[in-house]
Amino acid sequence: MRGATAPDAAQASIRATIDQALTSTDSAEQTKLIRSLSVTGGPYAAQILALWREGNIFLYKAPDGKKIPVTLVETKDAQGLQAAIKVIDGTPLTGPDGKPISLKFSLLESAETDASLRKAIKDVNDMAALADPDVKLRIRAVQSVANEQNPAKLPALEARLTLEQDPLVKRTIHESIALITLKTGEMKQRIAACVELGNLGSIPSQDALKATVTSATKEGQADLAKAADTALSQIASHVTFVNTIGTMFRGLSLGSILLVVAIGLAITFGLMGVINMAHGELLVVGAYTTYVVQCIFGPGLAISPFGFSFSIPGFHATGAAYDAYFILALPFSFIMAALVGVALERCVIRFLYSRPLESLLATWGVSLLLQQLFRLTFGSNNVQVDSPSWLSGNWTVNDILFGWNRVFVIVFAVLIIVLTWLVLNKTPLGLLIRAVMQKRDMAACMGVRTERVNMLTFGFGSGLAGLAGAFLSQVGNVGPSLGQSYIVDSFMTVVVGGVGNIIGTVISALGIGIVDQSLQQILGNPVLGKILVLGAIILFLQWKPQGLFVTKSRSLES
Amino acid sequence: MTQPLHKRESLWFAAVAFLLVILLPLADAFGIIDHFTLNTWGKYLCYAILAISVDLLWGYTGLLSLGQALFFSLGGYMFGMYLLLMIGKMGQYKSDLPDFMVFLGHTQLPSFWKPFYYFPFAALMVVLLPGLLSSVFGYLAFRSRIKGVYFSILTQALTYGAALMFFRNDMTMGGNNGFTDFRFVLGYDVRSPGTKRGLFIATAVLLLGVYALCRWLTKTKFGLIQRAVRDSENRVLFSGYAAANYKLFVFVLSGVIAALGGALYVPQVGIINPSEMTTEKSLEAVVWVAVGGRGTLVGPVIGAISVNALKSYATRAFPDLWPLLMGTMFILIVLFMPKGIVGLPTQLHHYWNHWRHHRKPSPEEEEATAELTTKPTSAE
């Protein structure tokens, strides 16, 4: 059974103690022995004691009259006998001849427990949970001890504190100890506990502190009430700090979303001057590409556009292999959206370069067309795109929650900006793009094929939109009208940043994100915040009609 | 625009006026056309008013506003508030309050609702609120010389913000569902054929009035400057005209026109909600103008009626394909029919001449081809 693994010295001594307790006939001594394990025992002792409490440890009467505590293996042989294992060292029970002895379950006497013993065992178990190797479970155990408000458990917590390495668990233990003493300690200790909780900025202890203030005021314990009050205000300022940082972080991640969505537009609209109302649909192309790649990794995909139904078989991958779909989906999203973008440029936009208002209208037609195509192909409901497991979960520092997907958003935005910067500044294509956008005629005179550069630039911008779509599939729903919800925001971002300027777009996206989240925090209402942001943008453009960064020019019409 | 045409145009105008104001309502009264058709046409005429307002901005002044649907539905909302209060105790909850307020747990009419019991006040607000909003927004936008696509994007943002606001329940403007279940207008039952006929006639009169007003305005010196702003704003500025003031006036005027159209639209359709004030609705109105032919006043009317007639047919006959059709139609019209239906005869005539004489393309055509292949203006 469980004892079959080679026990090291600590485990051997635990087994010896338990064995001693099992064979003892004095209940008080038994309890004392068990309690001695509460600090040192840990999960190992808890396992064995659990068997005892459940009546699964038996006392085998040896031929010499000694009682040997044993456990039984689970498998029964033909006669219904089970092999026995000694508790003391985990070796099989052997007879005088050295052969293993099998016993009949029904004929055995199980080791008994009384109330005080059971309580001792439970305490050992509770304390064992404090030593659980999983940090999260350890924290939960500490918190449950704090909830019990039992001063008898303080020594165990203190003992654990000396052993504990993890700073988060240490903090929780400090918090729990203070909470328990706050309730049960003497006046001096209680005041000290208040100070401790205040210094820790312990958010969960606010209720307990408030209760302390009320009761202390009622009983005229001015010092205690004052200490608790100070602690509460300390905690309140900690909460403000946490909220501020949290808001900044959420603002940063919202800004990153805006940035990722708008960066493609900063190229097609900002550099090329094309108003592409179908930009949102290019996002959706990227998002659906991610969906298709996911389906190919998973169960496959059956779609029926225009009544033709066909299905793509899937690889039925699971676990890490399935999670890897997202890595592959990124380049595919880029390529698909870039292809759609190039087709759009060749078929529609290239005729309308000199008529920007009309390119707005024509691309709106394209957007209607694409939306309906999505609807007919994938249905009008949202499709399910799973996040890879490494994007879920979060990271808590000093009570501030950093969700992995939000962190990912920021990292992804940084990557995209770096990619864009590299392409524009370090590749031959980037050189051509910049040349053509700065002085088209001169570039053409130098032999640059400007038509081709237009096409590639538009394709690149569209591809970035596709990447953004792949990314949006991880933070929200994917449906045919996904793009519509981002189109106003992304145009705003580019206009505020200053058309023709990537850095401007970066700053305006982050600025809008942070302002939006702060307003939400202050007003407590997302929609109102959004409306105020729109109003603020309109007023901002009064002050700087060309956006944050103005591209200097002597041209009259630009 | 030349004088000799003027007489012919007046005749046409009189004929259409006779048809809309007298003939169609009579036909309806005597059962020659059914009430549903007349009602549908009343709706189309409201759309035509909206289209004229878009064209006055876009076709004549070169300002593509994506906020016309906002003014249209603001007018509708203002009138809708009056209509909603006229329901009285006949609502679902048998309360003096409009149904949605009872549903949201209000016990009292918000104070800004109270004056809407009076028709003249509501009618005044139909003009005043959109007028005020468009003056403030227009003043801000034109003062800082926001033009071209930036103007479009800003009006889009304005519309989006307003729609978000109206979607909220605590605006006490009906939230998501808006206003519906109207009963009475000026004491007449909104649902009776007679009232509907009256509304149709009112819409027709309004349309004709708006048409006449715009016709007159675009013929005056004001109209000339308007078109000059469209074609080259800088030259207008250098000639000493305050282009911003002209633009502001046109923007406010077209906002008010759209609002009036919206006010008559609501009692005929029987519902107004925030989905009417989205950018897509504005863009749809732009489509009507583009299809009909911008820069003319007949164009928007023809466009609004024909596209909507096609839409109501197509959404019933093949609902799935209608958006595809509309998208494609729109792309093709923008690319190949810049002058819309109204300009089609001239366009065809050109092609016909070209084909028959096998001669060199006319200078106009050359210009058109040049326009098609022009490269983007430099990013400077």
XYZ file of C-alpha atoms in Angstrom, chain B residues 85-275:
191
model
C -47.464 60.669 -23.971
C -50.622 60.738 -26.090
C -51.119 57.024 -25.399
C -52.258 58.053 -21.935
C -53.726 55.221 -19.880
C -54.184 52.967 -22.884
C -50.752 51.395 -22.477
C -50.149 47.883 -21.262
C -49.803 48.951 -17.650
C -52.813 51.315 -17.719
C -50.658 54.029 -16.260
C -50.176 57.673 -17.112
C -46.510 56.930 -17.562
C -45.192 55.399 -20.773
C -44.926 51.618 -20.518
C -41.153 51.430 -20.441
C -40.995 53.821 -17.489
C -43.443 51.715 -15.495
C -41.386 48.687 -16.439
C -38.210 50.372 -15.197
C -39.886 51.300 -11.934
C -40.327 55.032 -12.407
C -43.165 56.566 -10.426
C -43.032 60.026 -11.902
C -42.603 61.512 -15.338
C -39.092 63.017 -15.635
C -39.413 66.781 -15.765
C -37.959 67.132 -19.260
C -40.778 64.936 -20.554
C -43.599 67.090 -19.235
C -43.689 69.825 -21.914
C -44.001 67.130 -24.581
C -47.713 66.877 -23.779
C -48.094 69.943 -25.985
C -47.856 69.371 -29.692
C -46.386 72.799 -30.505
C -43.561 72.238 -28.047
C -42.775 68.806 -29.496
C -42.866 70.225 -33.017
C -40.542 73.010 -31.933
C -38.140 70.531 -30.365
C -38.095 68.484 -33.567
C -36.431 71.481 -35.168
C -34.631 72.914 -32.171
C -32.723 69.981 -30.724
C -31.177 68.675 -33.954
C -30.571 72.276 -34.969
C -28.781 72.967 -31.714
C -26.732 69.795 -31.834
C -25.720 70.349 -35.444
C -24.787 73.981 -34.761
C -22.587 73.091 -31.809
C -20.944 70.147 -33.532
C -20.668 71.987 -36.858
C -19.224 75.064 -35.197
C -16.553 72.990 -33.460
C -15.742 70.935 -36.518
C -15.630 73.727 -39.095
C -13.873 76.172 -36.816
C -10.887 73.845 -36.561
C -11.124 73.219 -40.317
C -11.902 69.543 -40.063
C -12.814 68.476 -43.539
C -12.995 65.606 -45.968
C -12.757 62.165 -44.489
C -11.954 63.542 -41.041
C -15.336 65.178 -40.993
C -16.925 61.870 -41.952
C -15.070 60.023 -39.222
C -16.011 62.598 -36.608
C -19.683 62.544 -37.535
C -19.467 58.782 -37.365
C -18.109 59.052 -33.826
C -20.846 61.514 -32.890
C -23.512 59.142 -34.144
C -21.925 56.213 -32.368
C -21.740 58.117 -29.097
C -25.357 59.239 -29.365
C -26.549 55.719 -30.140
C -24.667 54.409 -27.085
C -26.383 57.073 -25.012
C -29.856 56.252 -26.286
C -29.278 52.551 -25.671
C -28.946 53.295 -21.967
C -32.046 52.836 -19.877
C -31.300 55.688 -17.504
C -31.615 58.176 -20.367
C -35.362 57.488 -19.871
C -35.701 57.443 -23.633
C -36.868 53.863 -23.905
C -33.413 52.263 -24.073
C -33.061 49.351 -26.429
C -36.702 49.132 -27.418
C -37.274 52.813 -28.025
C -40.835 54.054 -28.425
C -43.666 52.116 -29.964
C -47.408 51.340 -29.702
C -48.436 54.880 -30.589
C -52.197 55.609 -30.511
C -53.039 59.198 -31.221
C -51.619 62.130 -33.060
C -53.432 65.436 -32.535
C -56.418 63.453 -31.297
C -56.689 61.215 -34.373
C -56.088 57.488 -34.229
C -52.657 56.863 -35.714
C -53.743 53.482 -37.045
C -56.803 54.613 -38.961
C -56.446 54.870 -42.759
C -57.615 58.463 -42.695
C -54.836 59.585 -40.356
C -52.330 57.671 -42.395
C -53.558 59.441 -45.496
C -53.166 62.739 -43.692
C -49.632 61.846 -42.685
C -48.840 60.843 -46.249
C -50.068 64.188 -47.538
C -48.056 66.003 -44.860
C -44.956 64.079 -45.872
C -45.513 64.808 -49.539
C -46.003 68.494 -48.822
C -42.878 68.541 -46.702
C -40.877 66.788 -49.418
C -42.092 69.201 -52.059
C -41.363 72.140 -49.782
C -37.870 70.878 -48.991
C -37.262 70.283 -52.668
C -38.415 73.781 -53.580
C -36.349 75.336 -50.811
C -33.194 73.494 -51.835
C -33.856 74.233 -55.484
C -34.080 77.917 -54.686
C -31.089 77.855 -52.346
C -28.789 76.080 -54.760
C -29.690 78.552 -57.500
C -28.774 81.599 -55.478
C -25.312 83.019 -55.020
C -25.243 81.015 -51.818
C -25.547 77.838 -53.818
C -22.723 78.955 -56.037
C -20.419 79.428 -53.080
C -21.607 76.132 -51.707
C -20.436 74.361 -54.839
C -17.249 76.386 -54.877
C -16.517 75.142 -51.356
C -17.051 71.625 -52.614
C -14.726 72.018 -55.570
C -11.950 74.071 -54.039
C -12.346 75.291 -50.511
C -8.999 77.045 -50.432
C -9.835 79.251 -53.385
C -13.081 80.219 -51.676
C -11.127 81.126 -48.583
C -8.605 83.133 -50.564
C -11.416 84.987 -52.275
C -12.416 86.288 -48.891
C -15.424 84.136 -48.066
C -15.804 82.598 -44.628
C -16.252 79.068 -45.893
C -16.839 77.782 -42.361
C -19.995 79.865 -41.961
C -21.417 78.615 -45.233
C -20.673 75.059 -44.273
C -22.163 75.520 -40.832
C -25.366 76.915 -42.300
C -25.720 74.012 -44.732
C -24.940 71.504 -41.997
C -27.586 72.906 -39.657
C -30.133 73.252 -42.447
C -29.695 69.683 -43.593
C -29.783 68.490 -39.984
C -33.143 70.183 -39.529
C -34.469 68.817 -42.823
C -33.455 65.307 -41.786
C -35.116 65.805 -38.392
C -38.385 66.910 -39.994
C -38.312 63.815 -42.184
C -37.707 61.704 -39.092
C -40.585 63.321 -37.206
C -43.030 62.321 -39.947
C -41.414 58.910 -40.312
C -42.113 57.806 -36.737
C -45.950 58.001 -36.727
C -46.081 56.235 -40.081
C -43.787 53.393 -39.116
C -44.964 53.240 -35.524
C -41.583 52.689 -33.876
C -38.329 54.485 -33.189
C -35.320 52.943 -31.487
C -31.576 53.606 -31.254
C -30.745 51.181 -34.072
